[in-house]
Amino acid sequence: MANVNDVTRENWIMSTFPEWGTYLNEEIEKVQVAEGTVAMWWLGCTGIWLKSHENTNILCDLWCGTGKRSHGDGLMKKGHQMMRMSGVRNMQPNLRTQPFVIDPFAIKDVDALVVTHIHSDHLDINTAAAVHQNCPDALFIGPAEVVDTWLRWGIPKEKTVVVKPGDEVAVKDITVVALEAFDRTALITCDDPKRTLKGHMPQEMDVIAVNYLFKTSGGNIYHAGDSHYSNYFAKHGNDHQIDVCLGAYGENPRGITDKLTSVDILRMAESLNAKVVIPVHHDIWSNFMADPKEIIELWRFKKDRLNYAFKPYIWQVGGKFTYPLNKDDLEFNFYRGFDDAFIDENDTPFTSFL
């Protein structure tokens, strides 16, 4: 029998985190993707697990870290991109609001870890370590600065692939296409707090961030990373067939533009000629949280007048989306169970208890 005197902070943490244990790891491993389809799971923030009919597994932007854990001195870290953007002084109250739905160190059979850009809620050392240790043949694919970070962390160079817009990498049956990113927050990210960016040419986007198109036998998935809205989405939509697009949605605080708005999400989908648009990232930060149902309401308001050829899809973290099976669904809900109610005789004193 358990005894409170044996309980410590350490065994509490080990017995509790990650909150979902290996539940989702097991689900993904067991799923056999049907021919003509492609499956994805949302892992939080912009992290997704992509699985093809041919059993190719790609992990993109999985982040296993935390936001603020202490009030500290109450001030923003000097040189932080949000400080550079708006001249703020007070600490950004970005608390992580999602549980960890996957155990990174129970990950196996990943063929590639793909990362969109340099920010730490996308480029994560825990994910890199788990994939490196558990999946010795996995490729590490990202723009130059992402790969440089992996190399500093100890990932062998021969496992890495540097990509820039226009590059294609074959990961078994999936083709990973790197495309231009439009993450203006990344452009003002600089680790040196003494460096002044005003009056100087910005760094090159292609070195620090890319968007991706994953071409699969079941459909093509466009991952926009943390891109803001860009007119160039229309060029990507002209050049590529895009079935599903994912964009970083959120409620931007006063003086900040870091996430796509509901209007931007719809414009992005229209420009990309996508069939489904899925907002992500709105789940993770306490100070950027937004209600994705706003996107559905706005879509309903506009769709007939503007002849939208796409539908929005409101996901939940840990949930599965299969294209094209779910392309006409508007919302995800977890399996509720109890399909086998009364398959066996119930055990209550009287039927009136029911």
mmCIF file of C-alpha atoms in Angstrom:
data_model
loop_
_atom_site.group_PDB
_atom_site.id
_atom_site.type_symbol
_atom_site.label_atom_id
_atom_site.label_comp_id
_atom_site.label_asym_id
_atom_site.label_seq_id
_atom_site.Cartn_x
_atom_site.Cartn_y
_atom_site.Cartn_z
ATOM 1 C CA MET A 1 0.000 0.000 0.000
ATOM 2 C CA ALA A 2 1.244 3.479 -0.842
ATOM 3 C CA ASN A 3 2.571 5.616 1.977
ATOM 4 C CA VAL A 4 2.751 9.416 1.915
ATOM 5 C CA ASN A 5 6.209 9.310 3.502
ATOM 6 C CA ASP A 6 7.550 7.572 0.384
ATOM 7 C CA VAL A 7 6.252 10.225 -2.014
ATOM 8 C CA THR A 8 8.811 12.754 -3.236
ATOM 9 C CA ARG A 9 8.808 15.499 -5.794
ATOM 10 C CA GLU A 10 10.977 13.351 -8.043
ATOM 11 C CA ASN A 11 8.749 10.275 -8.072
ATOM 12 C CA TRP A 12 5.675 12.498 -8.484
ATOM 13 C CA ILE A 13 7.252 13.947 -11.643
ATOM 14 C CA MET A 14 8.326 10.542 -12.952
ATOM 15 C CA SER A 15 4.885 9.039 -12.360
ATOM 16 C CA THR A 16 2.960 11.974 -13.848
ATOM 17 C CA PHE A 17 4.862 13.347 -16.845
ATOM 18 C CA PRO A 18 4.305 13.210 -19.726
ATOM 19 C CA GLU A 19 0.652 13.394 -18.779
ATOM 20 C CA TRP A 20 -0.463 11.032 -21.554
ATOM 21 C CA GLY A 21 2.348 8.561 -20.929
ATOM 22 C CA THR A 22 2.834 6.411 -24.049
ATOM 23 C CA TYR A 23 -0.875 6.335 -24.965
ATOM 24 C CA LEU A 24 -0.424 8.379 -28.142
ATOM 25 C CA ASN A 25 2.896 6.723 -29.021
ATOM 26 C CA GLU A 26 1.104 3.379 -28.989
ATOM 27 C CA GLU A 27 -1.831 4.676 -31.042
ATOM 28 C CA ILE A 28 0.394 6.090 -33.785
ATOM 29 C CA GLU A 29 2.473 2.928 -33.931
ATOM 30 C CA LYS A 30 -0.611 0.701 -34.292
ATOM 31 C CA VAL A 31 -2.387 2.748 -36.974
ATOM 32 C CA GLN A 32 -2.209 1.328 -40.479
ATOM 33 C CA VAL A 33 -2.886 4.180 -42.876
ATOM 34 C CA ALA A 34 -5.242 3.152 -45.663
ATOM 35 C CA GLU A 35 -4.158 3.406 -49.278
ATOM 36 C CA GLY A 36 -5.029 6.778 -50.817
ATOM 37 C CA THR A 37 -4.957 8.555 -47.444
ATOM 38 C CA VAL A 38 -2.456 10.273 -45.151
ATOM 39 C CA ALA A 39 -2.757 10.600 -41.358
ATOM 40 C CA MET A 40 -1.553 13.311 -38.973
ATOM 41 C CA TRP A 41 -1.610 13.819 -35.223
ATOM 42 C CA TRP A 42 -1.376 17.229 -33.546
ATOM 43 C CA LEU A 43 1.273 17.194 -30.819
ATOM 44 C CA GLY A 44 0.796 20.764 -29.570
ATOM 45 C CA CYS A 45 2.021 24.160 -30.798
ATOM 46 C CA THR A 46 2.805 23.465 -34.487
ATOM 47 C CA GLY A 47 4.108 19.962 -33.836
ATOM 48 C CA ILE A 48 2.660 17.208 -36.015
ATOM 49 C CA TRP A 49 3.331 13.531 -36.660
ATOM 50 C CA LEU A 50 2.763 12.613 -40.308
ATOM 51 C CA LYS A 51 2.261 8.995 -41.354
ATOM 52 C CA SER A 52 1.791 7.690 -44.891
ATOM 53 C CA HIS A 53 0.153 4.548 -46.260
ATOM 54 C CA GLU A 54 3.656 3.260 -46.989
ATOM 55 C CA ASN A 55 4.481 3.591 -43.261
ATOM 56 C CA THR A 56 6.793 6.579 -43.559
ATOM 57 C CA ASN A 57 6.820 8.641 -40.355
ATOM 58 C CA ILE A 58 7.829 12.297 -40.245
ATOM 59 C CA LEU A 59 7.969 14.389 -37.097
ATOM 60 C CA CYS A 60 7.693 18.156 -37.602
ATOM 61 C CA ASP A 61 8.311 20.906 -35.012
ATOM 62 C CA LEU A 62 7.667 18.781 -31.913
ATOM 63 C CA TRP A 63 8.392 20.922 -28.858
ATOM 64 C CA CYS A 64 8.810 19.310 -25.437
ATOM 65 C CA GLY A 65 9.690 22.370 -23.380
ATOM 66 C CA THR A 66 7.963 24.910 -21.148
ATOM 67 C CA GLY A 67 7.233 28.596 -21.083
ATOM 68 C CA LYS A 68 7.608 30.774 -18.000
ATOM 69 C CA ARG A 69 8.082 28.895 -14.715
ATOM 70 C CA SER A 70 8.852 31.815 -12.430
ATOM 71 C CA HIS A 71 8.082 35.519 -12.195
ATOM 72 C CA GLY A 72 11.838 36.194 -11.981
ATOM 73 C CA ASP A 73 12.580 39.899 -11.869
ATOM 74 C CA GLY A 74 9.438 40.651 -13.883
ATOM 75 C CA LEU A 75 11.389 41.990 -16.851
ATOM 76 C CA MET A 76 11.746 40.771 -20.413
ATOM 77 C CA LYS A 77 15.054 39.194 -21.363
ATOM 78 C CA LYS A 78 17.063 41.987 -22.995
ATOM 79 C CA GLY A 79 17.155 41.640 -26.768
ATOM 80 C CA HIS A 80 14.150 39.287 -26.930
ATOM 81 C CA GLN A 81 12.320 39.498 -30.239
ATOM 82 C CA MET A 82 9.131 40.751 -28.572
ATOM 83 C CA MET A 83 11.124 43.499 -26.866
ATOM 84 C CA ARG A 84 12.685 44.433 -30.195
ATOM 85 C CA MET A 85 9.274 44.385 -31.876
ATOM 86 C CA SER A 86 7.390 46.692 -29.542
ATOM 87 C CA GLY A 87 9.814 48.214 -27.058
ATOM 88 C CA VAL A 88 8.270 46.471 -24.053
ATOM 89 C CA ARG A 89 10.030 46.034 -20.725
ATOM 90 C CA ASN A 90 7.734 43.802 -18.665
ATOM 91 C CA MET A 91 8.068 40.038 -18.858
ATOM 92 C CA GLN A 92 5.971 38.274 -21.475
ATOM 93 C CA PRO A 93 3.565 36.034 -19.470
ATOM 94 C CA ASN A 94 3.831 33.091 -21.866
ATOM 95 C CA LEU A 95 2.881 30.080 -19.759
ATOM 96 C CA ARG A 96 2.517 26.715 -21.489
ATOM 97 C CA THR A 97 -1.163 25.727 -21.401
ATOM 98 C CA GLN A 98 -1.081 22.269 -23.056
ATOM 99 C CA PRO A 99 -0.111 18.947 -21.483
ATOM 100 C CA PHE A 100 2.560 16.788 -23.063
ATOM 101 C CA VAL A 101 0.558 14.333 -25.161
ATOM 102 C CA ILE A 102 3.484 12.249 -26.377
ATOM 103 C CA ASP A 103 6.554 10.761 -24.726
ATOM 104 C CA PRO A 104 9.514 11.833 -26.858
ATOM 105 C CA PHE A 105 11.747 9.128 -25.404
ATOM 106 C CA ALA A 106 9.248 6.434 -26.391
ATOM 107 C CA ILE A 107 9.391 7.580 -30.011
ATOM 108 C CA LYS A 108 10.586 5.015 -32.518
ATOM 109 C CA ASP A 109 10.443 4.373 -36.263
ATOM 110 C CA VAL A 110 10.716 8.067 -37.159
ATOM 111 C CA ASP A 111 12.236 8.503 -40.621
ATOM 112 C CA ALA A 112 12.869 12.256 -40.376
ATOM 113 C CA LEU A 113 12.701 15.126 -37.916
ATOM 114 C CA VAL A 114 11.773 18.256 -39.867
ATOM 115 C CA VAL A 115 11.919 21.734 -38.308
ATOM 116 C CA THR A 116 10.600 24.957 -39.803
ATOM 117 C CA HIS A 117 12.678 27.598 -38.008
ATOM 118 C CA ILE A 118 15.000 28.634 -35.209
ATOM 119 C CA HIS A 119 12.581 29.447 -32.376
ATOM 120 C CA SER A 120 12.847 27.168 -29.373
ATOM 121 C CA ASP A 121 9.167 26.186 -29.329
ATOM 122 C CA HIS A 122 9.829 24.480 -32.684
ATOM 123 C CA LEU A 123 13.510 23.555 -32.484
ATOM 124 C CA ASP A 124 13.768 21.446 -29.341
ATOM 125 C CA ILE A 125 16.806 19.686 -27.878
ATOM 126 C CA ASN A 126 14.693 17.031 -26.125
ATOM 127 C CA THR A 127 13.048 16.010 -29.397
ATOM 128 C CA ALA A 128 16.401 15.999 -31.174
ATOM 129 C CA ALA A 129 17.938 13.823 -28.475
ATOM 130 C CA ALA A 130 15.060 11.337 -28.469
ATOM 131 C CA VAL A 131 15.003 10.953 -32.246
ATOM 132 C CA HIS A 132 18.804 10.681 -32.419
ATOM 133 C CA GLN A 133 18.943 8.032 -29.700
ATOM 134 C CA ASN A 134 15.903 5.981 -30.736
ATOM 135 C CA CYS A 135 15.918 6.326 -34.535
ATOM 136 C CA PRO A 136 19.523 5.946 -35.719
ATOM 137 C CA ASP A 137 18.639 6.231 -39.419
ATOM 138 C CA ALA A 138 16.414 9.305 -39.104
ATOM 139 C CA LEU A 139 17.265 12.397 -41.137
ATOM 140 C CA PHE A 140 17.360 15.851 -39.504
ATOM 141 C CA ILE A 141 16.015 18.340 -42.066
ATOM 142 C CA GLY A 142 15.953 22.109 -41.637
ATOM 143 C CA PRO A 143 17.284 25.485 -42.787
ATOM 144 C CA ALA A 144 20.952 26.300 -42.208
ATOM 145 C CA GLU A 145 20.663 27.858 -38.743
ATOM 146 C CA VAL A 146 18.458 25.011 -37.531
ATOM 147 C CA VAL A 147 21.023 22.466 -38.718
ATOM 148 C CA ASP A 148 23.851 24.476 -37.149
ATOM 149 C CA THR A 149 21.995 24.299 -33.826
ATOM 150 C CA TRP A 150 21.608 20.533 -34.147
ATOM 151 C CA LEU A 151 25.335 20.220 -34.857
ATOM 152 C CA ARG A 152 26.156 22.243 -31.729
ATOM 153 C CA TRP A 153 23.906 19.876 -29.762
ATOM 154 C CA GLY A 154 25.876 16.878 -31.021
ATOM 155 C CA ILE A 155 23.786 15.562 -33.919
ATOM 156 C CA PRO A 156 26.249 14.030 -36.429
ATOM 157 C CA LYS A 157 26.585 16.088 -39.592
ATOM 158 C CA GLU A 158 25.954 13.054 -41.814
ATOM 159 C CA LYS A 159 22.430 12.770 -40.393
ATOM 160 C CA THR A 160 21.524 16.370 -41.269
ATOM 161 C CA VAL A 161 20.154 17.922 -44.446
ATOM 162 C CA VAL A 162 20.241 21.705 -44.980
ATOM 163 C CA VAL A 163 17.354 22.980 -47.083
ATOM 164 C CA LYS A 164 16.435 26.302 -48.625
ATOM 165 C CA PRO A 165 13.372 27.253 -50.691
ATOM 166 C CA GLY A 166 13.152 25.122 -53.809
ATOM 167 C CA ASP A 167 14.969 22.123 -52.340
ATOM 168 C CA GLU A 168 13.346 18.685 -52.235
ATOM 169 C CA VAL A 169 14.307 15.766 -50.003
ATOM 170 C CA ALA A 170 12.984 12.240 -50.486
ATOM 171 C CA VAL A 171 12.115 10.535 -47.202
ATOM 172 C CA LYS A 172 11.152 7.094 -48.451
ATOM 173 C CA ASP A 173 7.846 7.656 -50.272
ATOM 174 C CA ILE A 174 7.286 11.231 -48.993
ATOM 175 C CA THR A 175 8.820 14.204 -50.783
ATOM 176 C CA VAL A 176 9.660 17.095 -48.460
ATOM 177 C CA VAL A 177 9.626 20.384 -50.388
ATOM 178 C CA ALA A 178 11.131 23.473 -48.746
ATOM 179 C CA LEU A 179 9.365 26.746 -49.587
ATOM 180 C CA GLU A 180 9.728 30.384 -48.624
ATOM 181 C CA ALA A 181 8.764 31.320 -45.050
ATOM 182 C CA PHE A 182 7.183 34.608 -43.993
ATOM 183 C CA ASP A 183 8.067 34.717 -40.308
ATOM 184 C CA ARG A 184 8.922 38.347 -39.655
ATOM 185 C CA THR A 185 9.366 37.667 -35.929
ATOM 186 C CA ALA A 186 12.215 35.314 -36.781
ATOM 187 C CA LEU A 187 13.899 38.117 -38.715
ATOM 188 C CA ILE A 188 14.227 40.188 -35.540
ATOM 189 C CA THR A 189 15.399 37.270 -33.405
ATOM 190 C CA CYS A 190 18.990 37.836 -32.312
ATOM 191 C CA ASP A 191 20.740 36.113 -29.398
ATOM 192 C CA ASP A 192 23.122 39.017 -28.813
ATOM 193 C CA PRO A 193 21.389 41.576 -26.546
ATOM 194 C CA LYS A 194 24.093 44.143 -27.315
ATOM 195 C CA ARG A 195 23.405 44.068 -31.029
ATOM 196 C CA THR A 196 21.164 46.802 -32.435
ATOM 197 C CA LEU A 197 19.046 45.859 -35.425
ATOM 198 C CA LYS A 198 17.639 49.301 -36.237
ATOM 199 C CA GLY A 199 19.279 50.818 -39.310
ATOM 200 C CA HIS A 200 20.853 47.536 -40.439
ATOM 201 C CA MET A 201 19.903 45.060 -43.105
ATOM 202 C CA PRO A 202 17.910 42.110 -41.704
ATOM 203 C CA GLN A 203 19.225 38.574 -41.700
ATOM 204 C CA GLU A 204 18.290 36.316 -44.601
ATOM 205 C CA MET A 205 14.989 34.506 -44.036
ATOM 206 C CA ASP A 206 15.962 31.442 -46.069
ATOM 207 C CA VAL A 207 18.788 30.685 -43.629
ATOM 208 C CA ILE A 208 16.613 30.695 -40.511
ATOM 209 C CA ALA A 209 13.131 29.588 -41.631
ATOM 210 C CA VAL A 210 11.296 27.692 -44.349
ATOM 211 C CA ASN A 211 7.770 26.441 -44.919
ATOM 212 C CA TYR A 212 7.249 22.843 -46.027
ATOM 213 C CA LEU A 213 5.067 20.892 -48.410
ATOM 214 C CA PHE A 214 4.877 17.178 -47.651
ATOM 215 C CA LYS A 215 3.910 15.303 -50.813
ATOM 216 C CA THR A 216 2.386 11.910 -50.018
ATOM 217 C CA SER A 217 0.441 9.268 -51.908
ATOM 218 C CA GLY A 218 -2.651 10.266 -49.910
ATOM 219 C CA GLY A 219 -2.454 14.048 -50.296
ATOM 220 C CA ASN A 220 -0.170 17.049 -49.870
ATOM 221 C CA ILE A 221 0.236 18.802 -46.504
ATOM 222 C CA TYR A 222 1.492 22.416 -46.300
ATOM 223 C CA HIS A 223 3.086 23.472 -43.001
ATOM 224 C CA ALA A 224 3.511 27.241 -42.680
ATOM 225 C CA GLY A 225 5.542 27.183 -39.457
ATOM 226 C CA ASP A 226 5.137 30.578 -37.775
ATOM 227 C CA SER A 227 4.670 32.472 -41.031
ATOM 228 C CA HIS A 228 2.625 35.651 -41.027
ATOM 229 C CA TYR A 229 0.262 36.312 -43.913
ATOM 230 C CA SER A 230 2.012 36.900 -47.246
ATOM 231 C CA ASN A 231 0.778 37.618 -50.735
ATOM 232 C CA TYR A 232 3.321 34.992 -51.833
ATOM 233 C CA PHE A 233 1.066 32.244 -50.474
ATOM 234 C CA ALA A 234 -0.725 32.629 -53.809
ATOM 235 C CA LYS A 235 2.512 31.753 -55.647
ATOM 236 C CA HIS A 236 2.853 28.592 -53.582
ATOM 237 C CA GLY A 237 -0.766 27.787 -54.407
ATOM 238 C CA ASN A 238 -0.070 28.291 -58.107
ATOM 239 C CA ASP A 239 3.035 26.135 -58.122
ATOM 240 C CA HIS A 240 1.871 23.217 -55.989
ATOM 241 C CA GLN A 241 -1.189 21.125 -55.293
ATOM 242 C CA ILE A 242 -2.013 21.745 -51.638
ATOM 243 C CA ASP A 243 -4.686 19.652 -49.986
ATOM 244 C CA VAL A 244 -4.299 20.623 -46.325
ATOM 245 C CA CYS A 245 -2.570 23.701 -44.910
ATOM 246 C CA LEU A 246 -1.632 24.432 -41.295
ATOM 247 C CA GLY A 247 -1.075 27.956 -40.020
ATOM 248 C CA ALA A 248 0.005 29.466 -36.688
ATOM 249 C CA TYR A 249 -3.126 31.154 -35.343
ATOM 250 C CA GLY A 250 -3.419 33.264 -32.206
ATOM 251 C CA GLU A 251 -4.765 36.383 -30.519
ATOM 252 C CA ASN A 252 -1.966 38.924 -30.794
ATOM 253 C CA PRO A 253 -1.496 41.110 -27.683
ATOM 254 C CA ARG A 254 -1.481 44.879 -27.988
ATOM 255 C CA GLY A 255 1.509 46.125 -29.995
ATOM 256 C CA ILE A 256 2.441 42.635 -31.219
ATOM 257 C CA THR A 257 1.933 40.865 -34.534
ATOM 258 C CA ASP A 258 3.248 37.334 -34.184
ATOM 259 C CA LYS A 259 0.371 35.036 -35.203
ATOM 260 C CA LEU A 260 -2.114 34.772 -38.041
ATOM 261 C CA THR A 261 -5.559 36.182 -37.243
ATOM 262 C CA SER A 262 -8.802 34.432 -38.190
ATOM 263 C CA VAL A 263 -8.974 36.617 -41.317
ATOM 264 C CA ASP A 264 -5.380 35.718 -42.193
ATOM 265 C CA ILE A 265 -6.120 31.991 -41.812
ATOM 266 C CA LEU A 266 -8.937 32.220 -44.362
ATOM 267 C CA ARG A 267 -6.863 34.356 -46.726
ATOM 268 C CA MET A 268 -3.982 31.893 -46.489
ATOM 269 C CA ALA A 269 -6.225 28.941 -47.365
ATOM 270 C CA GLU A 270 -7.779 30.809 -50.285
ATOM 271 C CA SER A 271 -4.400 31.889 -51.636
ATOM 272 C CA LEU A 272 -2.934 28.395 -51.336
ATOM 273 C CA ASN A 273 -5.937 26.863 -53.140
ATOM 274 C CA ALA A 274 -6.139 24.452 -50.216
ATOM 275 C CA LYS A 275 -9.071 22.135 -49.579
ATOM 276 C CA VAL A 276 -8.715 22.205 -45.771
ATOM 277 C CA VAL A 277 -7.159 24.760 -43.430
ATOM 278 C CA ILE A 278 -6.207 23.840 -39.863
ATOM 279 C CA PRO A 279 -5.201 26.469 -37.283
ATOM 280 C CA VAL A 280 -2.488 25.427 -34.834
ATOM 281 C CA HIS A 281 -0.325 27.169 -32.195
ATOM 282 C CA HIS A 282 -3.350 28.873 -30.599
ATOM 283 C CA ASP A 283 -3.337 26.169 -27.939
ATOM 284 C CA ILE A 284 0.058 26.631 -26.373
ATOM 285 C CA TRP A 285 0.757 30.125 -25.016
ATOM 286 C CA SER A 286 -1.423 31.628 -22.295
ATOM 287 C CA ASN A 287 -0.963 35.147 -23.687
ATOM 288 C CA PHE A 288 -1.771 34.236 -27.323
ATOM 289 C CA MET A 289 -4.698 31.863 -26.814
ATOM 290 C CA ALA A 290 -7.575 32.279 -29.270
ATOM 291 C CA ASP A 291 -10.858 30.527 -29.971
ATOM 292 C CA PRO A 292 -10.584 28.739 -33.342
ATOM 293 C CA LYS A 293 -14.377 28.648 -33.638
ATOM 294 C CA GLU A 294 -14.042 32.297 -34.635
ATOM 295 C CA ILE A 295 -12.536 30.958 -37.876
ATOM 296 C CA ILE A 296 -15.569 28.755 -38.539
ATOM 297 C CA GLU A 297 -17.988 31.606 -37.898
ATOM 298 C CA LEU A 298 -16.071 33.939 -40.194
ATOM 299 C CA TRP A 299 -15.875 31.202 -42.844
ATOM 300 C CA ARG A 300 -19.637 30.711 -42.674
ATOM 301 C CA PHE A 301 -20.147 34.460 -42.967
ATOM 302 C CA LYS A 302 -17.979 34.721 -46.095
ATOM 303 C CA LYS A 303 -18.005 31.350 -47.848
ATOM 304 C CA ASP A 304 -21.034 31.828 -50.118
ATOM 305 C CA ARG A 305 -20.222 35.363 -51.172
ATOM 306 C CA LEU A 306 -16.532 34.624 -51.799
ATOM 307 C CA ASN A 307 -17.117 31.088 -53.121
ATOM 308 C CA TYR A 308 -14.598 29.510 -50.794
ATOM 309 C CA ALA A 309 -13.467 26.127 -52.090
ATOM 310 C CA PHE A 310 -11.992 25.065 -48.737
ATOM 311 C CA LYS A 311 -13.245 24.199 -45.273
ATOM 312 C CA PRO A 312 -11.706 24.960 -41.879
ATOM 313 C CA TYR A 313 -11.022 22.143 -39.440
ATOM 314 C CA ILE A 314 -10.797 22.694 -35.692
ATOM 315 C CA TRP A 315 -8.415 20.135 -34.221
ATOM 316 C CA GLN A 316 -7.605 19.122 -30.649
ATOM 317 C CA VAL A 317 -4.106 18.370 -29.408
ATOM 318 C CA GLY A 318 -3.471 14.630 -29.477
ATOM 319 C CA GLY A 319 -6.160 14.139 -32.098
ATOM 320 C CA LYS A 320 -5.845 12.388 -35.446
ATOM 321 C CA PHE A 321 -6.763 13.879 -38.826
ATOM 322 C CA THR A 322 -6.901 11.702 -41.935
ATOM 323 C CA TYR A 323 -7.042 13.186 -45.406
ATOM 324 C CA PRO A 324 -9.283 12.879 -47.362
ATOM 325 C CA LEU A 325 -11.552 11.019 -44.904
ATOM 326 C CA ASN A 326 -11.952 14.059 -42.612
ATOM 327 C CA LYS A 327 -11.838 16.788 -45.253
ATOM 328 C CA ASP A 328 -15.532 17.687 -44.858
ATOM 329 C CA ASP A 329 -15.534 17.619 -41.055
ATOM 330 C CA LEU A 330 -15.438 20.975 -39.315
ATOM 331 C CA GLU A 331 -14.363 19.843 -35.853
ATOM 332 C CA PHE A 332 -12.496 17.023 -34.146
ATOM 333 C CA ASN A 333 -13.703 15.212 -31.084
ATOM 334 C CA PHE A 334 -12.010 12.366 -29.230
ATOM 335 C CA TYR A 335 -13.559 8.924 -29.299
ATOM 336 C CA ARG A 336 -15.952 8.871 -26.340
ATOM 337 C CA GLY A 337 -15.985 5.115 -25.729
ATOM 338 C CA PHE A 338 -18.754 3.025 -24.164
ATOM 339 C CA ASP A 339 -19.862 1.560 -27.494
ATOM 340 C CA ASP A 340 -20.118 -1.739 -25.652
ATOM 341 C CA ALA A 341 -22.596 -0.502 -23.040
ATOM 342 C CA PHE A 342 -24.643 -3.393 -21.603
ATOM 343 C CA ILE A 343 -22.721 -6.018 -23.547
ATOM 344 C CA ASP A 344 -22.455 -7.649 -20.126
ATOM 345 C CA GLU A 345 -25.065 -7.628 -17.378
ATOM 346 C CA ASN A 346 -24.763 -4.462 -15.302
ATOM 347 C CA ASP A 347 -24.188 -4.711 -11.554
ATOM 348 C CA THR A 348 -26.386 -2.316 -9.581
ATOM 349 C CA PRO A 349 -28.708 -3.069 -6.648
ATOM 350 C CA PHE A 350 -31.783 -2.065 -8.682
ATOM 351 C CA THR A 351 -32.456 -0.970 -12.255
ATOM 352 C CA SER A 352 -33.768 2.302 -10.802
ATOM 353 C CA PHE A 353 -30.149 3.274 -10.103
ATOM 354 C CA LEU A 354 -29.816 3.747 -13.870
#
